[in-house]
Amino acid sequence: MSYNILNELKPLFYPRSIAVAGVSAKDEKPGNRFIKVLRTYGYTGKIFIVHPTASEIDGINAYPSLEAIPEKVDLVNINTPAQHVPQIIADCVDKGIPAAEIFTSGFREVGKEGNKLEQAVKEAAQGKIRIVGPNCFGVYCPAGGLTLLPGPNYPKESGNVGVISQSGGWVTDFIWGADAYHVKFSKVISYGNGIDLNEVSLLEYLSEDTDTKIISAYLEGINDGKRFLEIARCLQGKKPLIIWKGGLSSTGKRAVNSHTGSIAGEQSTWNAFFKQTGAVQVNSFEELLDTTAIFTYLQPGSYRNLALIGGGGGVGVAAGDICEKFNLNIPPSTTDILRKIRTLLPPQGTSIRNPFDMGSPHLSAAILKQVIEILLEWENIDLIVVNRLFFYGNEQLMGEKIVEEDRRADAIIRMKKKAQKPLVAVLEELASGPDMIGLEMDRRKVRTAFLNEGIFTTASLFRLVRALSNFCTYWEKASLPRER
Amino acid sequence: MSYNILNELKPLFYPRSIAVAGVSAKDEKPGNRFIKVLRTYGYTGKIFIVHPTASEIDGINAYPSLEAIPEKVDLVNINTPAQHVPQIIADCVDKGIPAAEIFTSGFREVGKEGNKLEQAVKEAAQGKIRIVGPNCFGVYCPAGGLTLLPGPNYPKESGNVGVISQSGGWVTDFIWGADAYHVKFSKVISYGNGIDLNEVSLLEYLSEDTDTKIISAYLEGINDGKRFLEIARCLQGKKPLIIWKGGLSSTGKRAVNSHTGSIAGEQSTWNAFFKQTGAVQVNSFEELLDTTAIFTYLQPGSYRNLALIGGGGGVGVAAGDICEKFNLNIPPSTTDILRKIRTLLPPQGTSIRNPFDMGSPHLSAAILKQVIEILLEWENIDLIVVNRLFFYGNEQLMGEKIVEEDRRADAIIRMKKKAQKPLVAVLEELASGPDMIGLEMDRRKVRTAFLNEGIFTTASLFRLVRALSNFCTYWEKASLPRER
């Protein structure tokens, strides 16, 4: 089985040649756009165009039919009007083309007529070609040189996250959102109506794919719940599986039906699924993103005991409230910790009971370094959070440049290099007027420096804590005997 | 009563002269910093310094004591070490100074010794001077020329939001965060340990203050629960009161105690409070910010029936799920609406059942305008949301500049001017690498244009919907007969 699916889908993810149908000789149609982004992205295989009359468009050879293409074609990308799709798929089968992406929409999601067309596509395929779509953005696979609409600028580096999504919009956003975490991908597949390849076969593929270590999914409906459950159970404790299930509300269900013509399913079924598989359930795009990212930064394990540094008193109160909500602990400082840290910080305007409110926004980097050093040796602590030390001290907010801020960033990075336990950071964007863009630029630079050193960095403590709790729950369940 | 408190606190909010204690002749101490930000911000009253030996610091006259100052002083700002504070307060009383801000910390929040000092301050005051603090950032009142630490760059324009907060850190962040909504303030008070002026007296002040139309609060503890409840009940339906109560978890309670030495109170007490007063309960800084902001944009009323435009199919599904969670409705399109909009949009790749998925990211401004026009006439709809039409089409993401995007923004602004019902927008930041800063700049510019036209604009649909639901609940309760 594993041998089959990896080989079978090779032409889809690593095509040596692509034929594009639905290209215009004069306008910019989706087919033209697809070729353009493919070339800009740097696809190195051959590209052919299928066009009734043209012999060449934008320097690419065009042929009146797939059959007329004088070479082997691995993948056909289809952007024609929906009514032509069944014939093109039939032609693919005749030529022995192993894979197709159908970008075109107007199938079962638009009602009865569309549903008929969708059936005609399936019949034309005869199970002899693997199809992604219709009504989808297709495949992003940096190692295969493939990219998605709408843009040519997706990262070219590969990573270890595989994504399956019924929505094309969400995956394009996901790739960009992941960039803020330096998270890169093995394969991302937007499969739309999923008439052939769907969440089941694609999950199976990603579970076998050695380049994929973490799997994230946005799902609207499930075709074969039993098989999906089976694959998900096998993944438990091996490859983290993170699922955002859309359309569990009644309004959401209606939207699922207009979007991909899927049946959204019931909350209770999904609760049972998550219980049986240990897969991580998330409830929003943002949570999917943050949770996926944290899996790429931390070593497997549970990190529920936190020390928080920085921020201020009110921030510490909020941190306590949030952490408790997500079953994370902020253990009170031991007398030993109190004694050691009290030698570094004055009692006024600080709190060293954990969270550690460092008091001054002008905190020296040297003191910060020593505090982190002490906390790294605190046995009961699993993970250290540097929370919002960078909001203050900015040139635009303070009216002057505080160089200590850069020294503090360096101190954190130096400590991270020595640390035997994870050190993570929160860097918030707060001043957000157009005239404060410099502050945001500074924040992005510090974040980049942190991420480059493996310091997981989020835009808020809430986002950090929610993702961390998901992470811990996953590994706690993975180490338990399985429920049958 | 109302006459008294407004007059009594006038020297605090509109001081004609300020004396600063705790200024160094050589270093940069908090007192020096306070004077610096006051001057940069543009305070036009007189400033004096209290210093044992210097006769002048940074061009400002210094005197050995308050008594030695040859003029009337309205407000004293105290930054000295904690042990000197009781004497300074006694001196204030002797000179008949009506108000003081005590920035200094190291009182009850640090334990027994601090508590003794705090009692000494109270005794020195003899109830003859109004005090903000200790352990606080004090007062921001643009009309009075007062600003807060840490920065001199807070907005100089006044607005109609009044804020009381035990935390100084949260209010400084709040002022900047509010800037992203163009929300401005009447008075913002960080009152720390609140030994004299506290949530009760300050709420009373803001309830009487005619410049304040909306009151937001971050609270850790309450001194006089009965009186606070009374004032809050009187406000119901007159001035919206939005409260973030920190420290309701057990970890949060401990942090409250280290922060301002307050007693955090119990969840059940607070539930009863919100039930009886109709005040809006929020659970995070972000929710406090968004909810406060929406009250400054929408006319009183309930807007639970939404039409959503833009986004994409998956976005529509998530919108349905989120709205239902917050008891907002997305009514399915009527046949009349379907008929009208179908003439404008192709059936493939779009959905017009509400949410309205406009399909192409290159949607023409002319069509968008017509769709909004149709929706504005749809009787069952209370509010229109333009959701993420601006993520696509950006130069950096698409590899080319799509001018239609600017035209779409113009179309939305034009429609807003005509609209008889509220039109709001979601503009998300997604691509957040340092090399994508141009995209963020574009977003901020569009947001500024929207906000200038009164189009409430948030960074995510979730934040919009949560704030909107709070807003609706407030006005629904306000129009109900009161519970006794």
mmCIF file of C-alpha atoms in Angstrom, chain A residues 371-480:
data_model
loop_
_atom_site.group_PDB
_atom_site.id
_atom_site.type_symbol
_atom_site.label_atom_id
_atom_site.label_comp_id
_atom_site.label_asym_id
_atom_site.label_seq_id
_atom_site.Cartn_x
_atom_site.Cartn_y
_atom_site.Cartn_z
ATOM 1 C CA VAL A 371 17.718 36.072 35.650
ATOM 2 C CA ILE A 372 17.296 33.681 32.732
ATOM 3 C CA GLU A 373 20.374 31.776 33.890
ATOM 4 C CA ILE A 374 18.816 31.279 37.327
ATOM 5 C CA LEU A 375 15.494 30.192 35.861
ATOM 6 C CA LEU A 376 17.137 27.714 33.531
ATOM 7 C CA GLU A 377 18.419 25.917 36.611
ATOM 8 C CA TRP A 378 15.025 25.827 38.327
ATOM 9 C CA GLU A 379 14.160 22.168 38.204
ATOM 10 C CA ASN A 380 10.366 22.412 38.325
ATOM 11 C CA ILE A 381 10.217 24.614 35.260
ATOM 12 C CA ASP A 382 9.750 23.050 31.810
ATOM 13 C CA LEU A 383 9.810 26.129 29.634
ATOM 14 C CA ILE A 384 10.699 29.821 29.916
ATOM 15 C CA VAL A 385 8.625 32.549 28.287
ATOM 16 C CA VAL A 386 10.103 35.973 27.593
ATOM 17 C CA ASN A 387 6.924 38.007 27.482
ATOM 18 C CA ARG A 388 6.821 41.485 25.866
ATOM 19 C CA LEU A 389 10.183 42.872 26.831
ATOM 20 C CA PHE A 390 10.393 44.686 23.528
ATOM 21 C CA PHE A 391 7.399 46.907 23.467
ATOM 22 C CA TYR A 392 8.982 49.586 25.583
ATOM 23 C CA GLY A 393 12.169 51.338 24.703
ATOM 24 C CA ASN A 394 11.342 51.928 21.104
ATOM 25 C CA GLU A 395 12.535 55.073 19.467
ATOM 26 C CA GLN A 396 9.125 56.117 18.270
ATOM 27 C CA LEU A 397 7.363 55.469 21.538
ATOM 28 C CA MET A 398 10.006 56.813 23.860
ATOM 29 C CA GLY A 399 11.250 59.663 21.748
ATOM 30 C CA GLU A 400 14.768 58.211 21.842
ATOM 31 C CA LYS A 401 16.560 55.030 20.861
ATOM 32 C CA ILE A 402 17.281 52.674 23.714
ATOM 33 C CA VAL A 403 20.181 50.514 22.603
ATOM 34 C CA GLU A 404 19.729 48.219 25.579
ATOM 35 C CA GLU A 405 16.826 46.675 23.715
ATOM 36 C CA ASP A 406 19.131 45.147 21.112
ATOM 37 C CA ARG A 407 21.443 43.965 23.866
ATOM 38 C CA ARG A 408 18.509 42.283 25.552
ATOM 39 C CA ALA A 409 17.668 40.437 22.322
ATOM 40 C CA ASP A 410 21.283 39.294 22.108
ATOM 41 C CA ALA A 411 21.231 38.167 25.730
ATOM 42 C CA ILE A 412 18.128 36.065 25.085
ATOM 43 C CA ILE A 413 19.694 34.485 22.023
ATOM 44 C CA ARG A 414 22.904 33.732 23.923
ATOM 45 C CA MET A 415 20.953 32.088 26.730
ATOM 46 C CA LYS A 416 18.904 30.059 24.253
ATOM 47 C CA LYS A 417 22.088 28.586 22.827
ATOM 48 C CA LYS A 418 23.078 27.261 26.243
ATOM 49 C CA ALA A 419 19.599 26.301 27.410
ATOM 50 C CA GLN A 420 18.699 22.733 28.247
ATOM 51 C CA LYS A 421 15.029 23.630 28.263
ATOM 52 C CA PRO A 422 12.935 25.539 25.718
ATOM 53 C CA LEU A 423 12.980 29.323 25.709
ATOM 54 C CA VAL A 424 10.132 30.985 23.797
ATOM 55 C CA ALA A 425 9.129 34.614 23.270
ATOM 56 C CA VAL A 426 6.132 36.878 22.817
ATOM 57 C CA LEU A 427 6.591 39.984 20.693
ATOM 58 C CA GLU A 428 3.427 41.976 20.311
ATOM 59 C CA GLU A 429 2.510 44.552 17.754
ATOM 60 C CA LEU A 430 0.722 47.360 19.509
ATOM 61 C CA ALA A 431 1.338 50.742 17.953
ATOM 62 C CA SER A 432 -0.128 50.213 14.560
ATOM 63 C CA GLY A 433 -0.653 53.554 12.859
ATOM 64 C CA PRO A 434 0.940 54.083 9.442
ATOM 65 C CA ASP A 435 3.432 56.459 11.088
ATOM 66 C CA MET A 436 4.511 53.711 13.498
ATOM 67 C CA ILE A 437 5.576 51.263 10.812
ATOM 68 C CA GLY A 438 9.199 51.514 12.024
ATOM 69 C CA LEU A 439 8.175 49.905 15.296
ATOM 70 C CA GLU A 440 6.651 46.981 13.409
ATOM 71 C CA MET A 441 9.796 46.681 11.323
ATOM 72 C CA ASP A 442 11.906 46.514 14.495
ATOM 73 C CA ARG A 443 9.624 43.844 15.879
ATOM 74 C CA ARG A 444 9.901 41.750 12.725
ATOM 75 C CA LYS A 445 13.686 42.003 12.810
ATOM 76 C CA VAL A 446 13.910 40.847 16.424
ATOM 77 C CA ARG A 447 11.444 38.058 15.668
ATOM 78 C CA THR A 448 13.495 36.940 12.669
ATOM 79 C CA ALA A 449 16.617 36.834 14.829
ATOM 80 C CA PHE A 450 14.775 34.784 17.475
ATOM 81 C CA LEU A 451 13.242 32.342 14.992
ATOM 82 C CA ASN A 452 16.613 31.858 13.317
ATOM 83 C CA GLU A 453 17.924 30.680 16.668
ATOM 84 C CA GLY A 454 14.995 28.350 17.234
ATOM 85 C CA ILE A 455 13.194 30.618 19.694
ATOM 86 C CA PHE A 456 9.497 30.084 18.978
ATOM 87 C CA THR A 457 7.952 33.571 18.928
ATOM 88 C CA THR A 458 4.288 34.505 18.798
ATOM 89 C CA ALA A 459 2.413 37.799 18.529
ATOM 90 C CA SER A 460 0.575 37.320 21.821
ATOM 91 C CA LEU A 461 0.773 35.307 25.017
ATOM 92 C CA PHE A 462 -2.708 33.960 24.339
ATOM 93 C CA ARG A 463 -1.598 32.502 21.020
ATOM 94 C CA LEU A 464 1.502 31.020 22.584
ATOM 95 C CA VAL A 465 -0.353 29.422 25.467
ATOM 96 C CA ARG A 466 -3.147 27.986 23.333
ATOM 97 C CA ALA A 467 -0.657 26.403 20.923
ATOM 98 C CA LEU A 468 1.538 25.136 23.754
ATOM 99 C CA SER A 469 -1.389 23.522 25.495
ATOM 100 C CA ASN A 470 -2.399 21.748 22.263
ATOM 101 C CA PHE A 471 1.173 20.568 21.886
ATOM 102 C CA CYS A 472 1.359 19.222 25.428
ATOM 103 C CA THR A 473 -1.996 17.471 25.164
ATOM 104 C CA TYR A 474 -0.895 15.768 21.969
ATOM 105 C CA TRP A 475 2.263 14.308 23.482
ATOM 106 C CA GLU A 476 0.558 13.421 26.750
ATOM 107 C CA LYS A 477 -2.023 11.373 24.842
ATOM 108 C CA ALA A 478 0.628 9.879 22.584
ATOM 109 C CA SER A 479 2.413 8.420 25.583
ATOM 110 C CA LEU A 480 -0.743 6.909 27.076
#
